[in-house]
């Protein structure tokens, strides 16, 4: 609840505008400062600060609950919980069913490793009829780098689910369920996010993909981009994407659908150029999952998308699970479930 947006709390417009002007976006931003620090930062009377903090606290702090209500809530959560299977048996087993609903899952890796291929396959699986193990819904795919390929997606579909795609009109029907947005700037991305909550219900959306977040930053900011619970590093960058990260999390929690976000990492060579080569083995590394130990799965990219070479992940404790090496050694996708806490 600390990540709840102040703009959604019904604060008086006068104080809400002051919070926004001082880059205080979430309840967590407010609670990280004392009332006297807020009074100085906002340049308002202490009584105004005290009233605003009390209002925010009342909304964000969970009320008392009885043991009976907790038991009933647990039953409701179990009924609402679910996963989007990836069709990669070993990975699905490790994740207790696949990509979880209601949280944000982050894919991190160098350009060309296969993140978009993974996202295309997930899009197909979400739009696949439930009789074939899919979610039988629509997908919102925010493509910030113009990497989405309808032709490649159909190719993956024909090779992965021939019995479905050989049915007359099925390929067109499933492709029509995937709604692609291509914002070219951070402001356009913001506009896209604002429209999503309405679209979730209008179009029966069962999956949201953002490929990728890092592409929205340019120049040196993109090189230094790090997604974390506080947003990107530094006060200006935190302001740039802090609201977006909080909003994406709120969409996942509000809609109870899987949300997948990709990010790129880059390697700097001695001459200053960034490059990766994929002559060695590729791995999917499962990191920061609340349900699985740190595991690594070797994989290849085939006509049907990403394919695991075996379903037995190698446990990889310690910092090695987060390492991404270049020049054909240990090229990986890091997959973290609920990494944006």
mmCIF file of C-alpha atoms in Angstrom:
data_model
loop_
_atom_site.group_PDB
_atom_site.id
_atom_site.type_symbol
_atom_site.label_atom_id
_atom_site.label_comp_id
_atom_site.label_asym_id
_atom_site.label_seq_id
_atom_site.Cartn_x
_atom_site.Cartn_y
_atom_site.Cartn_z
ATOM 1 C CA UNK A 1 0.000 0.000 0.000
ATOM 2 C CA UNK A 2 2.985 2.324 0.448
ATOM 3 C CA UNK A 3 3.289 2.470 -3.352
ATOM 4 C CA UNK A 4 -0.275 3.751 -3.725
ATOM 5 C CA UNK A 5 -0.380 6.928 -5.795
ATOM 6 C CA UNK A 6 -1.226 10.158 -3.991
ATOM 7 C CA UNK A 7 -3.294 11.209 -7.015
ATOM 8 C CA UNK A 8 -5.719 8.364 -6.233
ATOM 9 C CA UNK A 9 -6.277 9.261 -2.556
ATOM 10 C CA UNK A 10 -8.817 12.068 -2.847
ATOM 11 C CA UNK A 11 -6.599 14.738 -1.298
ATOM 12 C CA UNK A 12 -7.715 18.376 -1.622
ATOM 13 C CA UNK A 13 -6.584 19.642 -5.009
ATOM 14 C CA UNK A 14 -4.503 22.443 -3.498
ATOM 15 C CA UNK A 15 -2.282 20.121 -1.426
ATOM 16 C CA UNK A 16 -2.279 17.396 -4.108
ATOM 17 C CA UNK A 17 -0.830 19.872 -6.608
ATOM 18 C CA UNK A 18 1.903 20.870 -4.137
ATOM 19 C CA UNK A 19 2.853 17.209 -3.568
ATOM 20 C CA UNK A 20 3.083 16.664 -7.334
ATOM 21 C CA UNK A 21 5.157 19.810 -7.827
ATOM 22 C CA UNK A 22 7.667 18.546 -5.233
ATOM 23 C CA UNK A 23 7.911 15.106 -6.905
ATOM 24 C CA UNK A 24 6.120 13.341 -4.046
ATOM 25 C CA UNK A 25 4.222 10.720 -6.047
ATOM 26 C CA UNK A 26 3.401 7.852 -3.673
ATOM 27 C CA UNK A 27 2.540 7.377 -0.008
ATOM 28 C CA UNK A 28 6.038 5.990 0.476
ATOM 29 C CA UNK A 29 7.508 9.305 -0.674
ATOM 30 C CA UNK A 30 5.530 11.123 2.025
ATOM 31 C CA UNK A 31 6.236 8.643 4.826
ATOM 32 C CA UNK A 32 9.994 8.823 4.148
ATOM 33 C CA UNK A 33 9.990 12.407 5.514
ATOM 34 C CA UNK A 34 9.056 13.802 8.919
ATOM 35 C CA UNK A 35 6.179 16.259 9.243
ATOM 36 C CA UNK A 36 8.636 19.108 9.815
ATOM 37 C CA UNK A 37 10.633 18.118 6.717
ATOM 38 C CA UNK A 38 7.395 18.065 4.726
ATOM 39 C CA UNK A 39 6.396 21.453 6.091
ATOM 40 C CA UNK A 40 9.724 22.913 4.950
ATOM 41 C CA UNK A 41 9.665 21.163 1.562
ATOM 42 C CA UNK A 42 6.059 22.036 0.755
ATOM 43 C CA UNK A 43 6.170 25.508 2.324
ATOM 44 C CA UNK A 44 2.810 25.089 4.090
ATOM 45 C CA UNK A 45 1.625 25.243 7.702
ATOM 46 C CA UNK A 46 2.189 22.280 9.990
ATOM 47 C CA UNK A 47 -1.560 21.847 10.413
ATOM 48 C CA UNK A 48 -1.940 21.331 6.656
ATOM 49 C CA UNK A 49 0.853 18.734 6.651
ATOM 50 C CA UNK A 50 -0.595 16.931 9.682
ATOM 51 C CA UNK A 51 -4.034 16.757 8.087
ATOM 52 C CA UNK A 52 -2.653 15.461 4.769
ATOM 53 C CA UNK A 53 -0.460 12.819 6.446
ATOM 54 C CA UNK A 54 -3.406 11.647 8.578
ATOM 55 C CA UNK A 55 -5.560 11.301 5.441
ATOM 56 C CA UNK A 56 -2.832 9.356 3.590
ATOM 57 C CA UNK A 57 -2.215 7.121 6.621
ATOM 58 C CA UNK A 58 -5.901 6.318 6.960
ATOM 59 C CA UNK A 59 -6.056 5.156 3.347
ATOM 60 C CA UNK A 60 -2.763 3.256 3.208
ATOM 61 C CA UNK A 61 -2.690 1.607 6.640
ATOM 62 C CA UNK A 62 -4.562 -1.724 6.655
ATOM 63 C CA UNK A 63 -7.489 -1.896 9.089
ATOM 64 C CA UNK A 64 -7.723 -4.399 11.933
ATOM 65 C CA UNK A 65 -8.957 -7.820 10.821
ATOM 66 C CA UNK A 66 -10.397 -10.791 12.644
ATOM 67 C CA UNK A 67 -9.021 -14.291 12.314
ATOM 68 C CA UNK A 68 -12.224 -15.247 10.471
ATOM 69 C CA UNK A 69 -11.844 -12.445 7.898
ATOM 70 C CA UNK A 70 -8.208 -13.462 7.305
ATOM 71 C CA UNK A 71 -9.302 -17.044 6.693
ATOM 72 C CA UNK A 72 -11.988 -15.914 4.236
ATOM 73 C CA UNK A 73 -9.551 -13.583 2.479
ATOM 74 C CA UNK A 74 -7.024 -16.404 2.077
ATOM 75 C CA UNK A 75 -9.689 -18.515 0.383
ATOM 76 C CA UNK A 76 -10.578 -15.665 -1.981
ATOM 77 C CA UNK A 77 -6.911 -15.066 -2.858
ATOM 78 C CA UNK A 78 -6.388 -18.741 -3.618
ATOM 79 C CA UNK A 79 -9.367 -18.661 -5.974
ATOM 80 C CA UNK A 80 -8.092 -15.511 -7.703
ATOM 81 C CA UNK A 81 -4.446 -16.600 -7.889
ATOM 82 C CA UNK A 82 -3.206 -18.047 -11.117
ATOM 83 C CA UNK A 83 -0.346 -18.352 -13.566
ATOM 84 C CA UNK A 84 0.263 -18.008 -17.272
ATOM 85 C CA UNK A 85 2.159 -21.172 -18.289
ATOM 86 C CA UNK A 86 5.207 -20.444 -20.453
ATOM 87 C CA UNK A 87 5.073 -23.906 -22.119
ATOM 88 C CA UNK A 88 8.665 -24.398 -20.855
ATOM 89 C CA UNK A 89 8.154 -27.337 -18.500
ATOM 90 C CA UNK A 90 11.161 -26.827 -16.248
ATOM 91 C CA UNK A 91 10.538 -23.106 -15.865
ATOM 92 C CA UNK A 92 6.818 -23.587 -15.181
ATOM 93 C CA UNK A 93 7.585 -26.196 -12.524
ATOM 94 C CA UNK A 94 10.052 -23.855 -10.828
ATOM 95 C CA UNK A 95 7.496 -21.007 -10.866
ATOM 96 C CA UNK A 96 4.689 -23.256 -9.584
ATOM 97 C CA UNK A 97 2.737 -22.883 -12.814
ATOM 98 C CA UNK A 98 4.271 -20.060 -14.838
ATOM 99 C CA UNK A 99 4.218 -16.260 -14.872
ATOM 100 C CA UNK A 100 2.180 -15.216 -11.787
ATOM 101 C CA UNK A 101 -0.944 -13.070 -11.871
ATOM 102 C CA UNK A 102 -1.118 -9.817 -9.978
ATOM 103 C CA UNK A 103 2.600 -9.010 -9.873
ATOM 104 C CA UNK A 104 5.244 -7.586 -12.207
ATOM 105 C CA UNK A 105 7.782 -10.007 -13.689
ATOM 106 C CA UNK A 106 10.949 -8.501 -15.138
ATOM 107 C CA UNK A 107 13.087 -9.943 -17.963
ATOM 108 C CA UNK A 108 16.638 -8.582 -18.018
ATOM 109 C CA UNK A 109 19.309 -9.341 -20.617
ATOM 110 C CA UNK A 110 21.404 -7.938 -23.470
ATOM 111 C CA UNK A 111 19.908 -7.008 -26.828
ATOM 112 C CA UNK A 112 19.377 -10.019 -29.090
ATOM 113 C CA UNK A 113 19.349 -12.638 -26.312
ATOM 114 C CA UNK A 114 15.668 -13.533 -26.827
ATOM 115 C CA UNK A 115 13.564 -11.346 -24.530
ATOM 116 C CA UNK A 116 11.187 -10.300 -27.315
ATOM 117 C CA UNK A 117 10.932 -13.913 -28.536
ATOM 118 C CA UNK A 118 9.858 -14.874 -25.028
ATOM 119 C CA UNK A 119 7.278 -12.056 -24.967
ATOM 120 C CA UNK A 120 5.848 -13.054 -28.364
ATOM 121 C CA UNK A 121 5.312 -16.602 -27.124
ATOM 122 C CA UNK A 122 3.649 -15.335 -23.934
ATOM 123 C CA UNK A 123 1.333 -13.177 -26.056
ATOM 124 C CA UNK A 124 0.248 -16.239 -28.020
ATOM 125 C CA UNK A 125 -0.296 -18.254 -24.869
ATOM 126 C CA UNK A 126 -2.484 -15.544 -23.329
ATOM 127 C CA UNK A 127 -4.633 -15.306 -26.475
ATOM 128 C CA UNK A 128 -4.788 -19.092 -27.006
ATOM 129 C CA UNK A 129 -8.241 -20.690 -26.411
ATOM 130 C CA UNK A 130 -8.642 -22.061 -22.889
ATOM 131 C CA UNK A 131 -9.303 -25.525 -24.326
ATOM 132 C CA UNK A 132 -5.649 -25.528 -25.429
ATOM 133 C CA UNK A 133 -4.298 -24.247 -22.111
ATOM 134 C CA UNK A 134 -4.404 -20.517 -22.918
ATOM 135 C CA UNK A 135 -6.124 -17.613 -21.182
ATOM 136 C CA UNK A 136 -8.483 -16.951 -24.132
ATOM 137 C CA UNK A 137 -8.063 -13.190 -23.782
ATOM 138 C CA UNK A 138 -6.519 -10.085 -25.259
ATOM 139 C CA UNK A 139 -2.994 -8.754 -24.793
ATOM 140 C CA UNK A 140 -1.703 -5.192 -24.538
ATOM 141 C CA UNK A 141 1.832 -5.140 -25.937
ATOM 142 C CA UNK A 142 3.700 -1.827 -25.459
ATOM 143 C CA UNK A 143 6.505 -1.995 -28.030
ATOM 144 C CA UNK A 144 8.916 0.880 -27.363
ATOM 145 C CA UNK A 145 11.645 -0.328 -29.754
ATOM 146 C CA UNK A 146 9.476 -1.429 -32.711
ATOM 147 C CA UNK A 147 10.657 -5.023 -32.309
ATOM 148 C CA UNK A 148 7.220 -6.643 -32.336
ATOM 149 C CA UNK A 149 6.876 -8.822 -35.441
ATOM 150 C CA UNK A 150 3.464 -10.191 -36.415
ATOM 151 C CA UNK A 151 5.110 -12.504 -38.952
ATOM 152 C CA UNK A 152 7.444 -13.981 -36.343
ATOM 153 C CA UNK A 153 4.576 -14.382 -33.875
ATOM 154 C CA UNK A 154 2.502 -16.309 -36.436
ATOM 155 C CA UNK A 155 5.546 -18.464 -37.251
ATOM 156 C CA UNK A 156 5.941 -19.320 -33.568
ATOM 157 C CA UNK A 157 2.227 -20.104 -33.391
ATOM 158 C CA UNK A 158 2.214 -22.458 -36.400
ATOM 159 C CA UNK A 159 5.246 -24.357 -35.089
ATOM 160 C CA UNK A 160 4.110 -24.465 -31.446
ATOM 161 C CA UNK A 161 0.372 -25.051 -31.849
ATOM 162 C CA UNK A 162 -0.219 -26.463 -35.351
ATOM 163 C CA UNK A 163 -3.592 -27.959 -34.402
ATOM 164 C CA UNK A 164 -4.845 -24.470 -33.481
ATOM 165 C CA UNK A 165 -3.237 -22.393 -36.236
ATOM 166 C CA UNK A 166 -4.235 -24.782 -39.015
ATOM 167 C CA UNK A 167 -7.877 -24.136 -38.166
ATOM 168 C CA UNK A 168 -9.283 -21.683 -40.691
ATOM 169 C CA UNK A 169 -9.313 -18.105 -39.415
ATOM 170 C CA UNK A 170 -7.750 -18.945 -36.037
ATOM 171 C CA UNK A 171 -4.408 -17.254 -36.742
ATOM 172 C CA UNK A 172 -6.168 -14.034 -37.741
ATOM 173 C CA UNK A 173 -8.462 -14.196 -34.710
ATOM 174 C CA UNK A 174 -5.603 -14.635 -32.244
ATOM 175 C CA UNK A 175 -3.473 -11.957 -33.919
ATOM 176 C CA UNK A 176 -6.456 -9.603 -33.654
ATOM 177 C CA UNK A 177 -6.475 -10.047 -29.885
ATOM 178 C CA UNK A 178 -2.981 -8.585 -29.467
ATOM 179 C CA UNK A 179 -3.171 -4.789 -29.170
ATOM 180 C CA UNK A 180 0.201 -3.197 -29.972
ATOM 181 C CA UNK A 181 1.089 0.313 -28.783
ATOM 182 C CA UNK A 182 4.303 1.987 -29.973
ATOM 183 C CA UNK A 183 5.105 5.081 -27.896
ATOM 184 C CA UNK A 184 8.194 6.915 -29.142
ATOM 185 C CA UNK A 185 8.785 9.077 -26.072
ATOM 186 C CA UNK A 186 8.310 9.039 -22.321
ATOM 187 C CA UNK A 187 5.319 11.381 -22.624
ATOM 188 C CA UNK A 188 3.636 9.076 -25.165
ATOM 189 C CA UNK A 189 4.368 6.117 -22.882
ATOM 190 C CA UNK A 190 2.683 7.999 -20.023
ATOM 191 C CA UNK A 191 -0.384 8.575 -22.212
ATOM 192 C CA UNK A 192 -0.442 4.864 -23.104
ATOM 193 C CA UNK A 193 -0.424 3.853 -19.440
ATOM 194 C CA UNK A 194 -3.264 6.248 -18.641
ATOM 195 C CA UNK A 195 -5.495 4.455 -21.179
ATOM 196 C CA UNK A 196 -4.667 0.951 -19.984
ATOM 197 C CA UNK A 197 -6.956 0.666 -16.953
ATOM 198 C CA UNK A 198 -9.997 1.353 -19.144
ATOM 199 C CA UNK A 199 -8.788 -0.988 -21.898
ATOM 200 C CA UNK A 200 -8.325 -3.850 -19.427
ATOM 201 C CA UNK A 201 -12.081 -4.261 -19.119
ATOM 202 C CA UNK A 202 -13.169 -3.086 -22.551
ATOM 203 C CA UNK A 203 -11.009 -5.652 -24.345
ATOM 204 C CA UNK A 204 -10.827 -8.493 -21.797
ATOM 205 C CA UNK A 205 -7.059 -8.106 -21.394
ATOM 206 C CA UNK A 206 -5.291 -11.081 -19.778
ATOM 207 C CA UNK A 207 -1.635 -9.973 -20.208
ATOM 208 C CA UNK A 208 0.300 -6.692 -20.265
ATOM 209 C CA UNK A 209 3.812 -6.601 -21.787
ATOM 210 C CA UNK A 210 6.169 -3.614 -21.826
ATOM 211 C CA UNK A 211 9.133 -4.239 -24.140
ATOM 212 C CA UNK A 212 11.185 -2.368 -23.001
ATOM 213 C CA UNK A 213 11.420 0.220 -20.214
ATOM 214 C CA UNK A 214 15.079 1.136 -20.787
ATOM 215 C CA UNK A 215 14.384 2.236 -24.366
ATOM 216 C CA UNK A 216 12.373 5.164 -23.026
ATOM 217 C CA UNK A 217 15.549 6.737 -21.708
ATOM 218 C CA UNK A 218 18.167 8.074 -24.099
ATOM 219 C CA UNK A 219 21.862 8.808 -24.058
ATOM 220 C CA UNK A 220 23.736 8.435 -20.784
ATOM 221 C CA UNK A 221 20.535 7.940 -18.804
ATOM 222 C CA UNK A 222 19.841 4.722 -20.693
ATOM 223 C CA UNK A 223 23.360 3.427 -20.015
ATOM 224 C CA UNK A 224 22.929 3.917 -16.259
ATOM 225 C CA UNK A 225 19.316 2.770 -15.998
ATOM 226 C CA UNK A 226 18.606 0.398 -13.105
ATOM 227 C CA UNK A 227 15.088 -0.689 -12.236
ATOM 228 C CA UNK A 228 14.526 -1.018 -8.498
ATOM 229 C CA UNK A 229 11.971 -0.450 -5.770
ATOM 230 C CA UNK A 230 12.859 3.241 -5.729
ATOM 231 C CA UNK A 231 12.866 3.601 -9.515
ATOM 232 C CA UNK A 232 15.974 4.648 -11.404
ATOM 233 C CA UNK A 233 19.019 5.901 -9.560
ATOM 234 C CA UNK A 234 19.301 9.582 -8.705
ATOM 235 C CA UNK A 235 16.576 12.149 -7.939
ATOM 236 C CA UNK A 236 15.950 13.247 -11.546
ATOM 237 C CA UNK A 237 15.761 9.719 -12.922
ATOM 238 C CA UNK A 238 13.561 8.635 -10.045
ATOM 239 C CA UNK A 239 11.152 11.377 -11.031
ATOM 240 C CA UNK A 240 11.338 10.242 -14.673
ATOM 241 C CA UNK A 241 10.110 6.695 -14.121
ATOM 242 C CA UNK A 242 9.077 6.478 -10.460
ATOM 243 C CA UNK A 243 5.431 7.248 -11.252
ATOM 244 C CA UNK A 244 5.415 4.794 -14.174
ATOM 245 C CA UNK A 245 6.796 1.936 -12.066
ATOM 246 C CA UNK A 246 4.235 2.559 -9.320
ATOM 247 C CA UNK A 247 1.446 2.751 -11.883
ATOM 248 C CA UNK A 248 2.470 -0.526 -13.551
ATOM 249 C CA UNK A 249 2.519 -2.272 -10.180
ATOM 250 C CA UNK A 250 -0.922 -0.889 -9.346
ATOM 251 C CA UNK A 251 -2.258 -2.177 -12.689
ATOM 252 C CA UNK A 252 -0.967 -5.674 -11.904
ATOM 253 C CA UNK A 253 -2.469 -5.683 -8.421
ATOM 254 C CA UNK A 254 -5.736 -4.070 -9.488
ATOM 255 C CA UNK A 255 -6.422 -6.259 -12.519
ATOM 256 C CA UNK A 256 -4.926 -9.540 -11.239
ATOM 257 C CA UNK A 257 -3.269 -10.209 -14.596
ATOM 258 C CA UNK A 258 0.379 -11.086 -15.319
ATOM 259 C CA UNK A 259 2.506 -8.047 -16.213
ATOM 260 C CA UNK A 260 5.871 -8.604 -17.934
ATOM 261 C CA UNK A 261 8.476 -5.838 -18.294
ATOM 262 C CA UNK A 262 11.745 -6.234 -20.216
ATOM 263 C CA UNK A 263 14.973 -4.337 -19.665
ATOM 264 C CA UNK A 264 18.339 -4.317 -21.389
ATOM 265 C CA UNK A 265 21.809 -4.497 -19.934
ATOM 266 C CA UNK A 266 24.865 -3.382 -21.871
ATOM 267 C CA UNK A 267 28.527 -4.344 -21.893
ATOM 268 C CA UNK A 268 31.272 -1.816 -22.513
ATOM 269 C CA UNK A 269 34.350 -2.963 -24.442
ATOM 270 C CA UNK A 270 37.730 -1.255 -24.091
ATOM 271 C CA UNK A 271 37.092 0.930 -27.123
ATOM 272 C CA UNK A 272 33.828 2.141 -25.590
ATOM 273 C CA UNK A 273 31.490 0.164 -27.848
ATOM 274 C CA UNK A 274 28.707 -1.986 -26.451
ATOM 275 C CA UNK A 275 28.452 -5.518 -27.793
ATOM 276 C CA UNK A 276 27.400 -9.065 -26.983
ATOM 277 C CA UNK A 277 28.030 -12.208 -28.996
ATOM 278 C CA UNK A 278 26.025 -15.405 -28.613
ATOM 279 C CA UNK A 279 28.537 -18.089 -29.589
ATOM 280 C CA UNK A 280 28.352 -19.711 -26.160
ATOM 281 C CA UNK A 281 25.443 -21.193 -24.233
ATOM 282 C CA UNK A 282 22.378 -19.077 -23.497
ATOM 283 C CA UNK A 283 20.660 -19.356 -20.122
ATOM 284 C CA UNK A 284 17.424 -18.264 -18.524
ATOM 285 C CA UNK A 285 18.288 -17.448 -14.928
ATOM 286 C CA UNK A 286 15.441 -17.364 -12.452
ATOM 287 C CA UNK A 287 16.350 -14.689 -9.904
ATOM 288 C CA UNK A 288 14.529 -13.082 -6.960
ATOM 289 C CA UNK A 289 11.541 -15.378 -7.168
ATOM 290 C CA UNK A 290 9.479 -15.761 -3.969
ATOM 291 C CA UNK A 291 8.605 -19.360 -4.892
ATOM 292 C CA UNK A 292 11.794 -20.790 -6.389
ATOM 293 C CA UNK A 293 15.491 -21.117 -5.568
ATOM 294 C CA UNK A 294 17.891 -19.385 -7.995
ATOM 295 C CA UNK A 295 17.986 -21.654 -11.057
ATOM 296 C CA UNK A 296 19.564 -21.499 -14.527
ATOM 297 C CA UNK A 297 18.075 -23.214 -17.604
ATOM 298 C CA UNK A 298 20.059 -23.549 -20.872
ATOM 299 C CA UNK A 299 17.991 -22.685 -23.956
ATOM 300 C CA UNK A 300 18.031 -22.206 -27.716
ATOM 301 C CA UNK A 301 15.864 -20.073 -30.004
ATOM 302 C CA UNK A 302 14.052 -22.182 -32.601
ATOM 303 C CA UNK A 303 11.218 -21.753 -35.088
ATOM 304 C CA UNK A 304 8.781 -22.274 -32.191
ATOM 305 C CA UNK A 305 10.429 -19.663 -29.970
ATOM 306 C CA UNK A 306 12.546 -20.304 -26.897
ATOM 307 C CA UNK A 307 13.150 -24.001 -26.138
ATOM 308 C CA UNK A 308 14.848 -25.338 -23.018
ATOM 309 C CA UNK A 309 17.630 -27.850 -23.639
ATOM 310 C CA UNK A 310 16.576 -29.674 -20.487
ATOM 311 C CA UNK A 311 13.969 -29.235 -17.777
ATOM 312 C CA UNK A 312 16.356 -29.643 -14.841
ATOM 313 C CA UNK A 313 17.503 -26.209 -13.784
ATOM 314 C CA UNK A 314 20.947 -25.847 -12.227
ATOM 315 C CA UNK A 315 20.810 -24.213 -8.792
ATOM 316 C CA UNK A 316 23.081 -21.191 -8.758
ATOM 317 C CA UNK A 317 23.256 -19.473 -5.355
ATOM 318 C CA UNK A 318 25.229 -16.319 -4.681
ATOM 319 C CA UNK A 319 26.049 -13.415 -7.018
ATOM 320 C CA UNK A 320 26.488 -15.694 -10.045
ATOM 321 C CA UNK A 321 22.726 -15.870 -10.523
ATOM 322 C CA UNK A 322 22.722 -12.132 -11.331
ATOM 323 C CA UNK A 323 25.863 -12.053 -13.506
ATOM 324 C CA UNK A 324 25.601 -11.447 -17.254
ATOM 325 C CA UNK A 325 28.869 -12.001 -19.126
ATOM 326 C CA UNK A 326 29.683 -11.027 -22.699
ATOM 327 C CA UNK A 327 31.639 -12.408 -25.676
ATOM 328 C CA UNK A 328 29.808 -15.715 -25.842
ATOM 329 C CA UNK A 329 30.246 -16.662 -22.204
ATOM 330 C CA UNK A 330 27.176 -17.228 -20.068
ATOM 331 C CA UNK A 331 24.744 -15.092 -22.077
ATOM 332 C CA UNK A 332 21.514 -15.011 -20.114
ATOM 333 C CA UNK A 333 18.022 -13.740 -19.608
ATOM 334 C CA UNK A 334 17.446 -12.951 -15.924
ATOM 335 C CA UNK A 335 13.830 -13.586 -15.038
ATOM 336 C CA UNK A 336 12.742 -12.115 -11.723
ATOM 337 C CA UNK A 337 9.237 -12.603 -10.422
ATOM 338 C CA UNK A 338 7.941 -9.602 -8.487
ATOM 339 C CA UNK A 339 11.287 -7.807 -8.757
ATOM 340 C CA UNK A 340 9.660 -4.373 -8.523
ATOM 341 C CA UNK A 341 8.665 -4.528 -4.840
#
